[in-house]
Tab-separated table of C-alpha atoms in Angstrom:
chain	number	residue	atom	x	y	z
A	1	UNK	CA	-9.722	-14.651	-1.243
A	2	UNK	CA	-6.543	-13.110	-1.895
A	3	UNK	CA	-6.772	-11.878	-3.982
A	4	UNK	CA	5.391	-4.112	2.203
A	5	UNK	CA	7.507	0.189	2.636
A	6	UNK	CA	9.435	-1.724	4.878
A	7	UNK	CA	8.608	-5.439	5.741
A	8	UNK	CA	6.436	-6.318	8.573
A	9	UNK	CA	6.573	-3.527	10.614
A	10	UNK	CA	4.467	-0.509	9.479
A	11	UNK	CA	4.626	0.642	13.113
A	12	UNK	CA	6.534	3.665	11.624
A	13	UNK	CA	3.253	4.815	10.244
A	14	UNK	CA	1.704	4.913	13.744
A	15	UNK	CA	4.728	6.122	15.811
A	16	UNK	CA	5.895	9.440	16.906
A	17	UNK	CA	4.260	12.722	17.170
A	18	UNK	CA	1.711	14.143	14.974
A	19	UNK	CA	1.745	17.790	13.839
A	20	UNK	CA	-1.253	19.495	12.507
A	21	UNK	CA	-0.561	22.332	10.007
A	22	UNK	CA	-2.861	25.157	11.320
A	23	UNK	CA	-3.160	27.919	8.463
A	24	UNK	CA	-0.941	30.824	9.423
A	25	UNK	CA	-2.747	34.018	10.310
A	26	UNK	CA	-1.022	36.786	8.682
A	27	UNK	CA	-1.148	40.469	10.096
A	28	UNK	CA	-0.548	42.260	6.802
A	29	UNK	CA	-1.456	41.138	3.343
A	30	UNK	CA	1.980	41.899	2.007
A	31	UNK	CA	4.081	40.912	5.057
A	32	UNK	CA	6.850	38.149	4.642
A	33	UNK	CA	7.955	38.554	8.068
A	34	UNK	CA	7.482	35.327	10.241
A	35	UNK	CA	6.837	37.460	13.330
A	36	UNK	CA	3.518	38.272	11.710
A	37	UNK	CA	2.616	34.776	11.605
A	38	UNK	CA	1.100	32.481	14.561
A	39	UNK	CA	3.206	29.368	14.042
A	40	UNK	CA	1.060	25.962	13.480
A	41	UNK	CA	0.715	24.051	16.566
A	42	UNK	CA	-0.945	20.605	17.553
A	43	UNK	CA	-1.182	19.522	21.141
A	44	UNK	CA	-2.978	16.241	19.780
A	45	UNK	CA	-1.425	12.901	20.839
A	46	UNK	CA	-0.073	10.550	18.211
A	47	UNK	CA	0.135	6.932	18.531
A	48	UNK	CA	3.470	5.559	19.866
A	49	UNK	CA	4.892	2.057	21.194
A	50	UNK	CA	4.707	3.194	24.818
A	51	UNK	CA	1.746	1.751	26.802
A	52	UNK	CA	-1.266	3.885	27.153
A	53	UNK	CA	-4.906	3.533	27.736
A	54	UNK	CA	-5.965	-0.218	27.373
A	55	UNK	CA	-7.881	-1.303	24.308
A	56	UNK	CA	-9.740	-4.592	23.727
A	57	UNK	CA	-9.913	-5.484	19.962
A	58	UNK	CA	-12.185	-7.956	18.539
A	59	UNK	CA	-10.808	-9.794	15.480
A	60	UNK	CA	-13.166	-11.682	13.143
A	61	UNK	CA	-11.827	-13.091	9.780
A	62	UNK	CA	-12.645	-16.032	7.414
A	63	UNK	CA	-11.647	-19.496	7.642
A	64	UNK	CA	-7.858	-19.759	6.892
A	65	UNK	CA	-8.209	-22.124	4.081
A	66	UNK	CA	-5.380	-20.511	1.940
A	67	UNK	CA	-1.796	-19.374	2.945
A	68	UNK	CA	-2.751	-15.616	2.617
A	69	UNK	CA	-5.598	-15.778	4.942
A	70	UNK	CA	-3.612	-17.862	7.539
A	71	UNK	CA	-0.887	-15.005	7.311
A	72	UNK	CA	-3.842	-12.451	7.944
A	73	UNK	CA	-4.482	-14.157	11.259
A	74	UNK	CA	-0.817	-14.628	12.239
A	75	UNK	CA	-0.123	-11.055	11.476
A	76	UNK	CA	-2.969	-9.607	13.731
A	77	UNK	CA	-2.110	-11.923	16.515
A	78	UNK	CA	1.743	-11.074	16.334
A	79	UNK	CA	1.096	-7.475	16.270
A	80	UNK	CA	-1.361	-7.453	19.179
A	81	UNK	CA	1.146	-9.274	21.223
A	82	UNK	CA	3.610	-6.684	20.797
A	83	UNK	CA	1.422	-4.288	22.812
A	84	UNK	CA	1.107	-4.307	26.682
A	85	UNK	CA	-2.139	-2.241	26.146
A	86	UNK	CA	-3.766	-4.354	23.746
A	87	UNK	CA	-6.253	-7.409	24.487
A	88	UNK	CA	-7.067	-9.305	21.180
A	89	UNK	CA	-10.435	-11.110	21.106
A	90	UNK	CA	-10.233	-13.358	18.168
A	91	UNK	CA	-12.954	-15.509	16.714
A	92	UNK	CA	-12.725	-18.911	15.050
A	93	UNK	CA	-12.444	-18.167	11.189
A	94	UNK	CA	-15.481	-18.962	9.057
A	95	UNK	CA	-16.414	-18.861	5.593
A	96	UNK	CA	-20.179	-19.091	6.365
A	97	UNK	CA	-21.593	-15.647	6.612
A	98	UNK	CA	-24.152	-16.596	9.205
A	99	UNK	CA	-21.524	-18.066	11.330
A	100	UNK	CA	-19.177	-15.087	10.951
A	101	UNK	CA	-22.154	-12.635	11.652
A	102	UNK	CA	-22.949	-14.557	14.831
A	103	UNK	CA	-19.195	-14.385	15.956
A	104	UNK	CA	-19.252	-10.589	15.440
A	105	UNK	CA	-22.381	-10.164	17.323
A	106	UNK	CA	-20.708	-11.910	20.250
A	107	UNK	CA	-18.004	-9.463	20.078
A	108	UNK	CA	-20.448	-6.557	20.082
A	109	UNK	CA	-22.211	-7.909	23.038
A	110	UNK	CA	-18.678	-8.242	25.049
A	111	UNK	CA	-18.433	-4.579	24.237
A	112	UNK	CA	-15.047	-4.577	22.674
A	113	UNK	CA	-13.439	-1.145	22.206
A	114	UNK	CA	-12.725	-1.658	18.500
A	115	UNK	CA	-13.608	-4.345	16.018
A	116	UNK	CA	-11.247	-5.482	13.099
A	117	UNK	CA	-13.337	-7.390	10.353
A	118	UNK	CA	-12.123	-9.118	7.237
A	119	UNK	CA	-15.758	-10.331	6.030
A	120	UNK	CA	-16.021	-13.607	4.154
A	121	UNK	CA	-18.495	-11.731	2.096
A	122	UNK	CA	-18.597	-7.707	2.366
A	123	UNK	CA	-21.933	-7.449	1.156
A	124	UNK	CA	-23.430	-10.082	3.406
A	125	UNK	CA	-21.866	-8.545	6.569
A	126	UNK	CA	-22.560	-4.936	5.968
A	127	UNK	CA	-25.516	-4.989	8.370
A	128	UNK	CA	-23.595	-6.384	11.350
A	129	UNK	CA	-20.863	-3.648	10.538
A	130	UNK	CA	-23.753	-1.224	10.885
A	131	UNK	CA	-24.717	-2.685	14.177
A	132	UNK	CA	-21.387	-2.507	15.573
A	133	UNK	CA	-20.988	1.172	14.487
A	134	UNK	CA	-24.383	2.278	15.972
A	135	UNK	CA	-23.563	0.392	19.174
A	136	UNK	CA	-20.609	2.744	19.398
A	137	UNK	CA	-17.937	0.271	18.513
A	138	UNK	CA	-15.766	1.625	15.691
A	139	UNK	CA	-15.036	-0.811	13.001
A	140	UNK	CA	-11.786	-1.272	11.044
A	141	UNK	CA	-12.832	-2.968	7.683
A	142	UNK	CA	-9.954	-5.214	6.445
A	143	UNK	CA	-9.582	-5.714	2.611
A	144	UNK	CA	-12.985	-7.033	1.593
A	145	UNK	CA	-15.128	-3.775	1.751
A	146	UNK	CA	-18.628	-3.424	3.345
A	147	UNK	CA	-21.325	-2.182	0.940
A	148	UNK	CA	-21.919	0.893	3.009
A	149	UNK	CA	-19.100	3.300	4.367
A	150	UNK	CA	-21.391	3.771	7.331
A	151	UNK	CA	-20.702	0.112	8.336
A	152	UNK	CA	-16.870	0.934	9.213
A	153	UNK	CA	-14.835	4.019	10.419
A	154	UNK	CA	-11.677	2.959	8.439
A	155	UNK	CA	-10.981	0.851	5.526
A	156	UNK	CA	-7.655	-0.783	5.051
A	157	UNK	CA	-6.662	-3.126	2.191
A	158	UNK	CA	-4.792	-4.115	-0.893
A	159	UNK	CA	-4.890	-2.729	-4.480
A	160	UNK	CA	-6.088	-5.314	-6.984
A	161	UNK	CA	-6.155	-3.122	-9.852
A	162	UNK	CA	-2.620	-1.870	-8.667
A	163	UNK	CA	-1.465	-5.394	-8.785
A	164	UNK	CA	-2.145	-5.816	-12.396
A	165	UNK	CA	-0.708	-2.326	-12.919
A	166	UNK	CA	2.750	-3.426	-11.040
A	167	UNK	CA	2.838	-6.694	-12.990
A	168	UNK	CA	2.143	-5.174	-16.357
A	169	UNK	CA	4.760	-2.587	-16.128
A	170	UNK	CA	7.497	-4.695	-14.817
A	171	UNK	CA	6.915	-7.173	-17.672
A	172	UNK	CA	6.748	-4.326	-20.170
A	173	UNK	CA	10.037	-2.826	-19.071
A	174	UNK	CA	11.649	-6.223	-19.159
A	175	UNK	CA	10.329	-7.010	-22.647
A	176	UNK	CA	10.807	-3.472	-24.047
A	177	UNK	CA	12.574	-3.324	-27.458
A	178	UNK	CA	11.660	-7.062	-28.104
A	179	UNK	CA	9.618	-7.202	-31.295
A	180	UNK	CA	6.348	-9.001	-31.296
A	181	UNK	CA	6.543	-10.048	-27.604
A	182	UNK	CA	3.838	-12.296	-26.388
A	183	UNK	CA	2.278	-12.454	-22.879
A	184	UNK	CA	-0.043	-14.948	-21.300
A	185	UNK	CA	-2.074	-14.667	-17.898
A	186	UNK	CA	-3.058	-17.163	-15.301
A	187	UNK	CA	-5.817	-15.436	-13.421
A	188	UNK	CA	-7.735	-16.556	-10.343
A	189	UNK	CA	-11.345	-17.092	-9.888
A	190	UNK	CA	-13.266	-15.253	-12.717
A	191	UNK	CA	-16.339	-14.707	-10.626
A	192	UNK	CA	-14.550	-12.562	-8.163
A	193	UNK	CA	-14.441	-9.011	-8.538
A	194	UNK	CA	-10.799	-8.845	-7.517
A	195	UNK	CA	-9.749	-11.196	-10.283
A	196	UNK	CA	-11.335	-8.854	-12.758
A	197	UNK	CA	-9.705	-5.788	-11.334
A	198	UNK	CA	-6.265	-7.636	-11.509
A	199	UNK	CA	-6.776	-8.199	-15.061
A	200	UNK	CA	-8.053	-4.791	-15.913
A	201	UNK	CA	-4.874	-3.212	-14.363
A	202	UNK	CA	-2.582	-5.749	-16.240
A	203	UNK	CA	-4.316	-4.968	-19.653
A	204	UNK	CA	-3.888	-1.204	-18.906
A	205	UNK	CA	-0.320	-1.239	-18.182
A	206	UNK	CA	0.308	-3.336	-21.182
A	207	UNK	CA	-1.251	-0.671	-23.359
A	208	UNK	CA	1.934	1.387	-22.628
A	209	UNK	CA	4.111	-1.184	-24.668
A	210	UNK	CA	2.924	-1.428	-28.314
A	211	UNK	CA	5.312	-4.343	-28.990
A	212	UNK	CA	3.439	-6.804	-26.475
A	213	UNK	CA	0.415	-8.641	-27.109
A	214	UNK	CA	-1.387	-10.723	-24.528
A	215	UNK	CA	-2.215	-13.963	-26.528
A	216	UNK	CA	-3.921	-16.120	-23.956
A	217	UNK	CA	-5.568	-16.172	-20.503
A	218	UNK	CA	-6.739	-19.020	-18.231
A	219	UNK	CA	-8.493	-18.725	-14.913
A	220	UNK	CA	-7.422	-20.974	-12.262
A	221	UNK	CA	-9.113	-21.082	-8.585
A	222	UNK	CA	-6.193	-19.913	-6.206
A	223	UNK	CA	-5.315	-23.633	-5.616
A	224	UNK	CA	-1.935	-25.663	-6.635
A	225	UNK	CA	-3.936	-28.198	-8.363
A	226	UNK	CA	-5.942	-25.848	-10.426
A	227	UNK	CA	-2.791	-23.736	-11.192
A	228	UNK	CA	-1.160	-26.745	-12.426
A	229	UNK	CA	-4.009	-27.935	-14.792
A	230	UNK	CA	-4.670	-24.505	-16.092
A	231	UNK	CA	-0.997	-23.841	-16.700
A	232	UNK	CA	-0.591	-27.131	-18.543
A	233	UNK	CA	-3.407	-25.987	-20.996
A	234	UNK	CA	-1.763	-22.757	-21.498
A	235	UNK	CA	1.431	-24.302	-22.340
A	236	UNK	CA	-0.244	-26.840	-24.790
A	237	UNK	CA	-1.780	-24.113	-26.717
A	238	UNK	CA	1.011	-21.720	-26.700
A	239	UNK	CA	4.312	-22.999	-28.172
A	240	UNK	CA	6.057	-19.930	-27.633
A	241	UNK	CA	5.611	-16.668	-25.358
A	242	UNK	CA	7.896	-14.306	-23.530
A	243	UNK	CA	6.185	-13.715	-20.185
A	244	UNK	CA	3.578	-14.896	-17.712
A	245	UNK	CA	1.729	-13.315	-14.986
A	246	UNK	CA	0.280	-15.678	-12.491
A	247	UNK	CA	-2.165	-13.763	-9.995
A	248	UNK	CA	-1.440	-15.892	-6.969
A	249	UNK	CA	1.611	-17.662	-5.623
A	250	UNK	CA	-0.468	-20.528	-4.125
A	251	UNK	CA	-1.551	-21.491	-7.568
A	252	UNK	CA	1.598	-20.564	-8.907
A	253	UNK	CA	3.203	-23.604	-7.082
A	254	UNK	CA	0.994	-25.767	-9.405
A	255	UNK	CA	2.045	-23.587	-12.456
A	256	UNK	CA	5.658	-24.232	-11.716
A	257	UNK	CA	5.078	-27.783	-11.672
A	258	UNK	CA	3.478	-27.856	-15.083
A	259	UNK	CA	6.218	-25.554	-16.513
A	260	UNK	CA	8.961	-28.149	-15.122
A	261	UNK	CA	7.145	-31.106	-16.349
A	262	UNK	CA	6.708	-29.820	-19.730
A	263	UNK	CA	10.523	-28.894	-19.746
A	264	UNK	CA	9.600	-25.229	-20.845
A	265	UNK	CA	11.770	-22.198	-20.200
A	266	UNK	CA	12.772	-19.197	-22.273
A	267	UNK	CA	10.283	-17.029	-20.693
A	268	UNK	CA	9.737	-14.856	-17.374
A	269	UNK	CA	7.131	-15.550	-14.786
A	270	UNK	CA	5.761	-13.082	-12.424
A	271	UNK	CA	3.758	-14.154	-9.377
A	272	UNK	CA	1.223	-12.410	-7.051
A	273	UNK	CA	0.524	-12.019	-3.331
A	274	UNK	CA	3.937	-12.539	-1.656
A	275	UNK	CA	4.267	-16.167	-0.589
A	276	UNK	CA	7.617	-17.379	1.067
A	277	UNK	CA	7.884	-20.213	-1.662
A	278	UNK	CA	7.916	-17.446	-4.306
A	279	UNK	CA	10.488	-15.429	-2.595
A	280	UNK	CA	12.823	-18.336	-2.032
A	281	UNK	CA	12.285	-19.185	-5.725
A	282	UNK	CA	13.140	-15.646	-6.749
A	283	UNK	CA	16.264	-15.678	-4.514
A	284	UNK	CA	17.202	-18.906	-5.661
A	285	UNK	CA	17.157	-17.703	-9.410
A	286	UNK	CA	16.869	-21.178	-10.763
A	287	UNK	CA	13.513	-21.147	-12.396
A	288	UNK	CA	11.387	-18.955	-14.803
A	289	UNK	CA	9.886	-17.228	-11.556
A	290	UNK	CA	11.664	-13.970	-11.707
A	291	UNK	CA	9.375	-11.546	-9.558
A	292	UNK	CA	6.127	-11.356	-7.609
A	293	UNK	CA	3.712	-8.488	-7.002
A	294	UNK	CA	2.795	-7.905	-3.298
A	295	UNK	CA	-0.824	-8.151	-1.905
A	296	UNK	CA	0.665	-7.889	1.656
A	297	UNK	CA	-0.935	-9.913	4.538
A	298	UNK	CA	0.741	-7.331	6.670
A	299	UNK	CA	-2.455	-5.306	6.370
A	300	UNK	CA	-3.758	-7.071	9.394
A	301	UNK	CA	-0.895	-6.003	11.478
A	302	UNK	CA	-1.726	-2.353	10.188
A	303	UNK	CA	-5.317	-2.945	11.181
A	304	UNK	CA	-4.229	-3.729	14.656
A	305	UNK	CA	-2.157	-0.473	14.966
A	306	UNK	CA	-5.001	1.585	13.532
A	307	UNK	CA	-7.467	-0.058	15.809
A	308	UNK	CA	-5.260	0.598	18.958
A	309	UNK	CA	-4.811	4.162	17.738
A	310	UNK	CA	-8.555	4.598	17.244
A	311	UNK	CA	-9.235	3.140	20.534
A	312	UNK	CA	-6.780	5.390	22.279
A	313	UNK	CA	-8.031	8.579	20.589
A	314	UNK	CA	-4.866	9.399	18.787
A	315	UNK	CA	-3.534	10.241	15.472
A	316	UNK	CA	-0.901	9.117	13.211
A	317	UNK	CA	2.459	10.316	13.063
A	318	UNK	CA	3.492	12.255	9.990
A	319	UNK	CA	-0.126	13.034	9.044
A	320	UNK	CA	-1.495	16.529	10.136
A	321	UNK	CA	-4.924	15.457	11.074
A	322	UNK	CA	-5.977	14.770	14.629
A	323	UNK	CA	-7.771	11.428	13.364
A	324	UNK	CA	-6.813	8.128	11.561
A	325	UNK	CA	-7.843	8.294	7.882
A	326	UNK	CA	-11.077	6.941	6.571
A	327	UNK	CA	-9.290	4.665	4.172
A	328	UNK	CA	-5.692	3.283	3.446
A	329	UNK	CA	-4.918	1.585	0.333
A	330	UNK	CA	-1.632	-0.329	0.400
A	331	UNK	CA	0.704	-0.221	-2.478
A	332	UNK	CA	1.516	-3.402	-4.716
A	333	UNK	CA	5.289	-3.392	-4.625
A	334	UNK	CA	7.227	-5.812	-7.118
A	335	UNK	CA	9.694	-8.100	-5.310
A	336	UNK	CA	12.495	-9.513	-7.483
A	337	UNK	CA	16.106	-10.592	-7.158
A	338	UNK	CA	17.159	-7.079	-6.260
A	339	UNK	CA	15.103	-6.546	-3.117
A	340	UNK	CA	13.688	-10.019	-2.219
A	341	UNK	CA	15.936	-10.200	1.088
A	342	UNK	CA	14.153	-7.117	2.299
A	343	UNK	CA	10.881	-8.800	2.014
A	344	UNK	CA	11.670	-12.380	2.956
A	345	UNK	CA	10.491	-12.149	6.436
A	346	UNK	CA	6.959	-11.217	5.348
A	347	UNK	CA	6.436	-14.054	2.991
A	348	UNK	CA	3.462	-16.290	3.938
A	349	UNK	CA	3.356	-20.235	4.078
């Protein structure tokens, strides 16, 4: 459950030539003469867009029953399609853990070179991640993390706590100087750890603004319908507030409906995830929605880049190491009127 840097293309991270900074060997303790030092050197290859060793990547994700999850699949497919040296074996998404385990085991039996897995349930799929690693197939764990770091070679995903921080600081700066400012929160599913992390980050950011009090919070379920219903309850209970943070742009569609039906304005709304509808509303600037905090589905494109790089035994341009990192946490950028055009192409439907 849902829980970009430049827009869709993160290939800049993976292109070019890597340079490893080997420590200079000095011939004299007090010498500053560069002649006394052996220059750093690295002959290790770095990934680039030129065709290289062929890599077959197996991709397994959950059912695309949410705009963000559908965008994950689209990003993986489109990125793989840009490489002549990549074959993508993609499974039919499933939210049933047993079914997804079976799909991953099929990819293992096909002996794909690298696996990219966004598990429906990280804990439940840890064993199949371990099975792939033990079979010599490195795993790129996408977003929902396995229980054991031995079940993957590299994890890449979003920052739920960071989403809350970004939303809280954006709202805090907008309301700076306003006395007795009131903020409300429309969260996602409360039984998910990601929802708790988003709220924790939001609350931590607001602590920096003593003039602001969070006066209400409701939990929706990442759907238009629950967003509308829970927002209606918040509006009825809160006759005045200055800002709203909504965790998810899909449920935000329902929240905006409730706000319009109630004829309410006079506050700013910040969304979450990065839906195209949110970007368009921000660009139009004709509603309370003024910004959204990214949880970028472009991470799936980056996961394909990492899988290709790993399969070709290369490193990442701009980093000194010969290998790809063990983990990569994506930044939760704020998109508002000032930069929305930069991100428009990455918005998911």
